[in-house]
XYZ file of C-alpha atoms in Angstrom:
434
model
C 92.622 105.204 114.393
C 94.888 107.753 116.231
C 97.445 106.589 118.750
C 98.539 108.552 121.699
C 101.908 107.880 123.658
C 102.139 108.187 127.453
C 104.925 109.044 128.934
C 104.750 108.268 133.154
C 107.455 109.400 135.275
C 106.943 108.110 138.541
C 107.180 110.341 141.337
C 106.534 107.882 144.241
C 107.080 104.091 144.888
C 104.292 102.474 142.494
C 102.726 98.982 144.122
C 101.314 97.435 141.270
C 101.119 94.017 142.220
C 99.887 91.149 140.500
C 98.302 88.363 143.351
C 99.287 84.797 142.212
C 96.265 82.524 143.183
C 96.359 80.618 146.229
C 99.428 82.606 147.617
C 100.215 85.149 150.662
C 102.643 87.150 149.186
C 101.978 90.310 146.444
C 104.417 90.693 143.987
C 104.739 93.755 141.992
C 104.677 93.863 138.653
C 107.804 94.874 136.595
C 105.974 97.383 134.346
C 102.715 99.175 134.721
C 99.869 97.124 132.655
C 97.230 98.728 130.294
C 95.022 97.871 133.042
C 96.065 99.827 135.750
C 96.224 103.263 133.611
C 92.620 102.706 132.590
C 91.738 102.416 135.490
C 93.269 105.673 136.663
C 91.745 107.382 133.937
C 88.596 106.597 134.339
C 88.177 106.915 137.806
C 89.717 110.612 137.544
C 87.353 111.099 134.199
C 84.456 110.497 136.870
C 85.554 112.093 139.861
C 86.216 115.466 137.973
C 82.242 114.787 136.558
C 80.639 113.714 139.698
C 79.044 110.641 138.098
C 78.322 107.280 138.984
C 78.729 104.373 137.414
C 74.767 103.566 136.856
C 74.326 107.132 135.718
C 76.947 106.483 132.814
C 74.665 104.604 130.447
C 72.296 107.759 129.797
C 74.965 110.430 130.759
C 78.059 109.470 130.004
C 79.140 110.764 126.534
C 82.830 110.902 125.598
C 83.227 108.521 128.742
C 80.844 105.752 126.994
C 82.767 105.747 123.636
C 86.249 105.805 125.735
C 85.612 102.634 127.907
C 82.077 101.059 127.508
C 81.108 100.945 123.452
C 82.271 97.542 121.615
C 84.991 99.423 120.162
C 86.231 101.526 123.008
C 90.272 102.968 123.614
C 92.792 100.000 123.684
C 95.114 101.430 126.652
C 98.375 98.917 125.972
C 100.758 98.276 128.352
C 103.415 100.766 129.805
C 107.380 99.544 129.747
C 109.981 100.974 131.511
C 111.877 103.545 129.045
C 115.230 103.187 131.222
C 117.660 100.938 129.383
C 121.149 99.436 130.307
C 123.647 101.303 127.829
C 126.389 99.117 128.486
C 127.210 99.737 132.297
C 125.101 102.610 132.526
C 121.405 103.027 132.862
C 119.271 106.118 130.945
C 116.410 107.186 129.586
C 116.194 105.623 126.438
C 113.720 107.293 123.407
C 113.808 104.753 120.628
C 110.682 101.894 120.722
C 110.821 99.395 123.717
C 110.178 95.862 121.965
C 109.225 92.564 123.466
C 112.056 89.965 123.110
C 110.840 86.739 121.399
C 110.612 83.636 123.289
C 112.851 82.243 120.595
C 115.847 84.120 121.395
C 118.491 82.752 123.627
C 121.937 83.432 125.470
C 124.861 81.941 126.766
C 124.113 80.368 129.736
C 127.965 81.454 130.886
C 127.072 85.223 130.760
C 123.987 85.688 129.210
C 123.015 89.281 128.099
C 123.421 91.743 124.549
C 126.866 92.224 123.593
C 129.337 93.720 124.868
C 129.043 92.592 128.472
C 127.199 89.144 127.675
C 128.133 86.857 125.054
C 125.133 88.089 122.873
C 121.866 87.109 122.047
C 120.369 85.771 118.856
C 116.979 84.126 117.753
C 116.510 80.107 117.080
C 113.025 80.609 115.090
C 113.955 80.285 111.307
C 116.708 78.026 112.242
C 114.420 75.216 113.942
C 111.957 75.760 111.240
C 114.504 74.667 108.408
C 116.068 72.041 111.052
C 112.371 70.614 111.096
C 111.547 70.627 107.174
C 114.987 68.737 107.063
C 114.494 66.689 110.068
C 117.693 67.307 111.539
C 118.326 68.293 115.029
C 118.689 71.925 115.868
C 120.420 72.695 119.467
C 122.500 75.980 119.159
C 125.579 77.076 120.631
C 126.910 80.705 121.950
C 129.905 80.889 119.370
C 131.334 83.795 121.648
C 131.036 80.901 124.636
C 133.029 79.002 122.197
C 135.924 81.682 121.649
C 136.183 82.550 125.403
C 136.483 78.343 126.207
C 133.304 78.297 128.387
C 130.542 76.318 128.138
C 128.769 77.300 125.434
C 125.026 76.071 125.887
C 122.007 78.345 125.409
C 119.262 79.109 127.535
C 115.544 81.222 126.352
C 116.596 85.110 127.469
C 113.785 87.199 127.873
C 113.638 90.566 128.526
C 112.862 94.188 127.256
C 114.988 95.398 124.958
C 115.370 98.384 122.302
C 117.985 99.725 120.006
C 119.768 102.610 121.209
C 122.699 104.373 118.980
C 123.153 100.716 116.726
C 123.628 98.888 120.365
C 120.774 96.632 122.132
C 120.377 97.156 125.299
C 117.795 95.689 127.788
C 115.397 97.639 129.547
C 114.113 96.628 133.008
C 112.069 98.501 136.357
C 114.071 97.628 139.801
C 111.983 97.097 142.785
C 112.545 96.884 146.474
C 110.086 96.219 150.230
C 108.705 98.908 152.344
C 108.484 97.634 155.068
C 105.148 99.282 157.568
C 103.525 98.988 160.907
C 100.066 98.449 161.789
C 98.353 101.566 163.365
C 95.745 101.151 165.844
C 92.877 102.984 164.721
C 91.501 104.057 167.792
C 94.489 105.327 170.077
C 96.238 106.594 166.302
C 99.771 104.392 167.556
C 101.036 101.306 166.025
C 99.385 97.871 166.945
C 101.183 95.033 168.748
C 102.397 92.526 166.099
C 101.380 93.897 163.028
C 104.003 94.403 160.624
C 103.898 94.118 156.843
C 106.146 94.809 153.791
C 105.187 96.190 150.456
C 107.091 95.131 147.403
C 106.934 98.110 145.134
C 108.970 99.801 141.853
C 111.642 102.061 142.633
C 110.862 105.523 141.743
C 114.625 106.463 140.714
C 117.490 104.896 139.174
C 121.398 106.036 139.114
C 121.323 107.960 136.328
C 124.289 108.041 133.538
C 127.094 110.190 133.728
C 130.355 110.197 132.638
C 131.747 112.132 136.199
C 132.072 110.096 139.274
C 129.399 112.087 141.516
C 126.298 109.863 141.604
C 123.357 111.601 139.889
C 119.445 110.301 140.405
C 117.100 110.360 137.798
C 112.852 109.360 138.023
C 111.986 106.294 136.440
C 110.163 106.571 133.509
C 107.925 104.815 131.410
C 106.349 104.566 127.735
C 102.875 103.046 127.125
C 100.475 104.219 124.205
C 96.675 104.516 123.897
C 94.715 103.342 120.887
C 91.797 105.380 119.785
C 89.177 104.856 116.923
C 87.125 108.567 117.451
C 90.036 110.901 115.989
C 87.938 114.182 117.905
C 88.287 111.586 121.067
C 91.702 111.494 120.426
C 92.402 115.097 120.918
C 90.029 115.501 124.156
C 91.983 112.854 126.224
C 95.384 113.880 125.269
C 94.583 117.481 126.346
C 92.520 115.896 129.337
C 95.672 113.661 130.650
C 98.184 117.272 130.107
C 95.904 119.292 131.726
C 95.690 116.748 134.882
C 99.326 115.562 134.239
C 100.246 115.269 138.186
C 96.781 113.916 139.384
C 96.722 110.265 138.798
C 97.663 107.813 141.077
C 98.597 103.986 140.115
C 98.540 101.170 142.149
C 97.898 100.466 145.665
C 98.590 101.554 148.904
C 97.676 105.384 147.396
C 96.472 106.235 150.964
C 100.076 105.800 152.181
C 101.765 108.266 150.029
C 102.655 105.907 147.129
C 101.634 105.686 143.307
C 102.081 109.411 142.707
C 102.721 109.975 138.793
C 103.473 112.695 136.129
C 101.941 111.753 132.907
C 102.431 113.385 129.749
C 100.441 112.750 126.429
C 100.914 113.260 122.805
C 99.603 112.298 119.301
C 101.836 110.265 117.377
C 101.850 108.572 113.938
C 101.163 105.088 113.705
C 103.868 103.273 111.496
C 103.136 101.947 108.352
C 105.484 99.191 107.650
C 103.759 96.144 108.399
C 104.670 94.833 104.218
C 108.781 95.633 104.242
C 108.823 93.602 107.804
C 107.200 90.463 105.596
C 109.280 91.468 103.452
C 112.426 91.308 105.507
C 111.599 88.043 107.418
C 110.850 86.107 103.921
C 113.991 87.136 102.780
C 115.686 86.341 105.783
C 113.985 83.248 105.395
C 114.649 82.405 101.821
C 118.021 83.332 102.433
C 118.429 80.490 105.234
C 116.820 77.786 103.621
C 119.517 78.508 100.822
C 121.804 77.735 103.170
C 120.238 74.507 104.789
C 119.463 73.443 101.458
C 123.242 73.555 100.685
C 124.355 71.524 103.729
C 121.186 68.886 103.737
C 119.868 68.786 100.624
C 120.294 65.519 99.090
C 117.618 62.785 99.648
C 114.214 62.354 100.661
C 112.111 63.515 103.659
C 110.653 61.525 105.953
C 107.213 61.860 104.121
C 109.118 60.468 100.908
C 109.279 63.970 99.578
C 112.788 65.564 97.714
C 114.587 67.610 99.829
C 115.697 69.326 97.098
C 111.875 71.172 96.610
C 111.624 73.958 98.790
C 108.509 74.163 100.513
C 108.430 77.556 100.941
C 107.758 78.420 97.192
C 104.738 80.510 96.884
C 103.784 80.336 100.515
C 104.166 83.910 102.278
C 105.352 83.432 106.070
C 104.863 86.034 108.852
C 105.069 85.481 112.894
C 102.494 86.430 115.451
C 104.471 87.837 118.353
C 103.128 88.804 121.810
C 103.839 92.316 122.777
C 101.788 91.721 126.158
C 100.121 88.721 127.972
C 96.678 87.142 126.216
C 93.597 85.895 127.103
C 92.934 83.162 124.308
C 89.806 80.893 124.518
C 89.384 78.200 121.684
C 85.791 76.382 121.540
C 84.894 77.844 125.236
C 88.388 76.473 126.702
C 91.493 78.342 127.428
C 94.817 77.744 125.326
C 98.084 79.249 124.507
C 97.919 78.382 120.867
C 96.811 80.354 118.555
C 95.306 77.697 115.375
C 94.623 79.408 112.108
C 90.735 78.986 112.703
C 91.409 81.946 115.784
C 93.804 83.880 114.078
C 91.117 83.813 110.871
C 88.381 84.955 113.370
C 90.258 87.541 114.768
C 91.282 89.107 111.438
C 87.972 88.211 109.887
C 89.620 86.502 107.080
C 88.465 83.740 105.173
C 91.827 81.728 103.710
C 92.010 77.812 103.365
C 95.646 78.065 102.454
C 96.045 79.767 106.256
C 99.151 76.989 108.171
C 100.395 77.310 111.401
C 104.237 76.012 111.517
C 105.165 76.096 114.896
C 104.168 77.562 118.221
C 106.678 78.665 121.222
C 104.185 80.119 124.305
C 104.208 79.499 128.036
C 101.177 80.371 130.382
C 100.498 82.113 133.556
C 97.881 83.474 135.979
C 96.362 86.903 136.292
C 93.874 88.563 138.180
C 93.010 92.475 139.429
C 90.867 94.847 141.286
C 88.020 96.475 139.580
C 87.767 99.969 140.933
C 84.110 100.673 139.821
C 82.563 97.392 141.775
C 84.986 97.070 144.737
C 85.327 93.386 143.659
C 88.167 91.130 143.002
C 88.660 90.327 138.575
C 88.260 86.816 137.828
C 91.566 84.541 138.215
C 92.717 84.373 133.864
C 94.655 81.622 132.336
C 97.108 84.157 130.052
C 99.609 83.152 127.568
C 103.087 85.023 128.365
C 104.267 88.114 126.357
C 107.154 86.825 123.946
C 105.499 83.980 122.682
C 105.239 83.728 118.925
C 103.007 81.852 116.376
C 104.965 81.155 112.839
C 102.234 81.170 109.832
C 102.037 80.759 106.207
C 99.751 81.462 103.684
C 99.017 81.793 99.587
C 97.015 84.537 99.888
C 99.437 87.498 101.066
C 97.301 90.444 99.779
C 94.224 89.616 101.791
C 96.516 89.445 105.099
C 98.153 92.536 105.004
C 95.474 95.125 106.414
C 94.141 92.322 108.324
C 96.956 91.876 110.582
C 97.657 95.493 110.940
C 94.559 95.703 112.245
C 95.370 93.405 114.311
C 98.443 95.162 115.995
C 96.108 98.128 116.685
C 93.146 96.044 118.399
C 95.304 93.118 119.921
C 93.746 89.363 119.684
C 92.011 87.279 122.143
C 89.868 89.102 125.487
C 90.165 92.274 127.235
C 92.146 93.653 125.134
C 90.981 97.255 125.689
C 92.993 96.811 128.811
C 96.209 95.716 127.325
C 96.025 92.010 126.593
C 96.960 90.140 123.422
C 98.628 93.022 121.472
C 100.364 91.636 118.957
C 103.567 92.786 116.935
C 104.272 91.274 112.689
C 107.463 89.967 112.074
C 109.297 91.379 114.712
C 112.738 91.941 113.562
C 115.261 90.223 116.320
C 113.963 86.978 114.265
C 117.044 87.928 111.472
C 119.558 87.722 114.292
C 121.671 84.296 113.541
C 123.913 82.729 115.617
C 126.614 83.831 114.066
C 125.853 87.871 114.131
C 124.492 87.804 118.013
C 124.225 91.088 118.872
C-alpha cells in the first residue's frame, strides 16, 4: 500500500456544498471531502483520454484499477492545513487530527489554551466512573481559577500540534451573491437573484508587522493506493496537471479553480506504542480511581478491589471522517464487535465493546459520470469513537491497521469511515487541559 499526500491550494472560491434533504438552502462544506477530489480526478483522467464511461470496462486500464476494481484508490478527505496559532492564522505542516467527540471545553470560553480555558478528553474517565458506578460530570478547573462557571460542553473541531501548542484548524466561508442572466437578450432577468455560500480562497496571513498580508487557503488530504507502479503514475499525473482541476460547483462561473500538488509519503508504523500509550494511560487511571473508590462491592456483587482490566487489551475506534455503517441491512451509528470483526476479518470471542459516543447526519452528492443525484445516506459524524477490549491483542494489531488504510463501513473509496487507533488527545485529563 503506498500513500500519496495532496496538497490543494485554492485559487478561487470553492462551492462544495452538501444539500440537507428536504431543504432550499446549500450549505458548503467546511473541508473538501474524498468525494469531490475523485471526482475531479477522474473526470480529468477521462477527458485527457477521450473515453466514455461504457467504453471503460474493456479499455480502461490504469483507470479500472484506480476507481472501478473491488480494491480501487481510497481518496480520504482533505482538511484545511491553516491553523489558529494563538491569535494568528498560518499554514500549519504537522498532521491535522480529528478531535474526539469525548473531548470538551469550558462553556465560559471554550477553545485550546492560551486563549480558551483548554480542552481535555472525558473517555477513560467515564469508563472508570462506570466500572465504579459513580457519576462522572467534569469541570473546566481553569473556569474554576478565573471564578466563572465552570461547566463543560463536547468541543469539536480540527486540531493539530504545532511547536508543543494545539491549535484548531478551520476553512472560513462567506455568500456570493449573483443575478440571473437572460439567455436570450445576454442581460440579467427580472427577479432572479441568488447567493452562493462558498470557502474563502484566502485568509490574513501571520505576521509579526502591522501591514496586513494575504495568504491562499490551503489544504491536506491523502490518497490510498494498493498498485505501488499505480502509485507513481497518479502522483506524476496530478503534478503534471497541477492547475487543471476544478472542485465543486458553479465551475462555469469562475469558481473551484485549484493548484494541487502530489507526493509519496511513508505510511506510519505505530499503530502498537499508541495501544501501548492508551493502556498505560489507562492503567494508570484506574490506579487512581481505585484509590479514591475502591472499597466495596459493585453493583453486580463483584469486589471493587479486582480490576477488570487485567489481561484485557483496550484500544478506541475513532472517526477520522463521516461513515456509512449498515448492521443486518439497517443503518446505525454503532459499531458492535460482530461489524468491527467483519471488517477486520477477525475471528475473536473475547472481542467487547465498552462504550459508544456517535451522533448521525445526512449526506448526499452529484455523480458526475450519470448526471444523477447520489442517494440521500444516514452517516455517523466524524469524531465519534467506539472503546473495545479484547484477550487476543496479537491477532488485532495488523488487522486494525488495515483498517486505518481501507476505512470501515461503505464507500469508503470516497472518503467515508476512515478510522484512526487510539488517537492520542484521549491522555489529556482534566487536570493537564491543553
Amino acid at each position: 500500500m503506498k500513500r500519496i499526500e495532496l496538497t490543494i491550494t485554492a485559487l478561487s472560491p470553492l462551492a462544495i456544498g452538501k444539500q440537507k434533504p428536504g431543504g432550499s438552502i446549500n450549505e458548503v462544506e467546511k473541508y473538501i471531502p474524498g468525494s469531490v477530489l475523485r471526482g475531479a480526478i477522474a473526470k480529468h483522467i477521462l477527458h485527457r483520454a477521450g473515453m466514455e464511461l461504457e467504453n471503460l470496462a474493456a479499455n480502461g486500464g490504469d483507470f479500472t484499477h484506480l476507481f472501478l476494481e473491488d480494491d480501487p484508490a481510497i481518496f480520504q478527505n482533505a482538511y484545511p492545513a491553516v491553523g489558529k496559532v494563538g491569535n494568528k492564522h498560518q499554514i500549519v505542516n504537522n498532521t491535522i487530527k480529528v478531535l474526539p467527540a469525548t473531548a470538551v471545553s469550558s462553556k465560559a470560553n471554550s477553545g485550546f489554551l492560551p486563549k480558551g480555558h483548554g480542552v481535555f478528553d472525558t473517555l477513560i474517565d467515564s469508563f472508570c466512573a462506570e466500572q465504579f458506578n459513580h457519576p462522572y460530570d467534569p469541570s473546566s478547573l481553569k473556569a474554576l481559577e478565573d471564578g466563572v462557571d465552570p461547566r463543560v460542553e463536547a468541543f469539536n473541531s480540527l486540531y493539530s500540534i504545532h511547536d508543543e501548542q494545539y491549535c484548531t484548524h478551520a476553512a472560513t466561508s462567506r455568500l456570493l451573491t449573483r443575478v440571473g442572466i437572460n439567455r436570450y437578450r445576454a442581460t440579467s432577468s427580472d427577479d432572479i437573484l441568488y447567493s452562493i455560500e462558498v470557502l474563502n480562497e484566502a485568509f490574513i496571513a501571520a505576521n509579526e508587522s502591522k501591514n496586513i498580508t494575504w495568504d491562499n487557503y490551503v489544504y491536506r488530504g491523502y490518497i490510498n493506493i494498493p498498485n505501488d507502479s499505480l502509485a507513481k503514475k497518479i502522483t506524476a499525473f496530478i503534478n503534471a496537471n497541477s492547475e487543471v482541476f476544478r472542485l465543486g460547483g458553479s465551475i462555469s462561473r469562475g469558481l473551484g479553480r485549484v493548484k494541487i500538488t502530489a507526493k509519496e509519503i511513508l505510511i506510519p508504523d505505530d499503530i502498537s506504542s499508541r495501544i501501548d500509550k492508551f493502556n498505560q494511560a489507562l492503567d494508570k487511571r484506574w490506579q487512581n480511581w481505585s484509590e479514591a473508590f475502591g472499597d466495596g462491592l459493585r453493583p453486580d456483587g463483584s469486589d471493587r478491589t479486582t480490576n477488570p482490566i487485567v489481561n484485557r487489551t483496550f484500544f478506541t475506534l475513532n472517526l477520522h471522517s463521516e461513515a456509512i455503517l449498515t448492521d443486518n441491512w439497517q443503518h446505525t451509528t454503532v459499531i458492535s464487535p460482530e461489524m468491527l470483526k467483519e471488517f477486520a476479518v477477525v475471528e475473536d470471542p473475547s472481542l467487547q465493546l465498552h462504550t459508544a459516543y456517535s451522533s448521525y447526519s445526512y449526506r448526499s452528492g452529484w455523480n458526475s459520470a450519470w448526471g444523477l443525484m447520489k442517494d440521500v445516506e444516514l452517516v455517523t459524524n466524524k469524531g465519534s469513537v467506539y472503546l473495545f477490549s479484547t484477550q487476543n491483542r496479537q491477532i488485532w494489531e495488523n488487522a486494525l491497521s488495515t483498517l486505518e488504510l481501507r476505512g470501515v463501513g461503505d464507500r469508503t473509496s470516497e472518503g467515508f469511515g476512515q478510522v484512526e487507533i487510539c488517537n492520542e488527545f484521549h491522555q489529556i485529563f482534566r487536570e493537564d487541559a491543553v
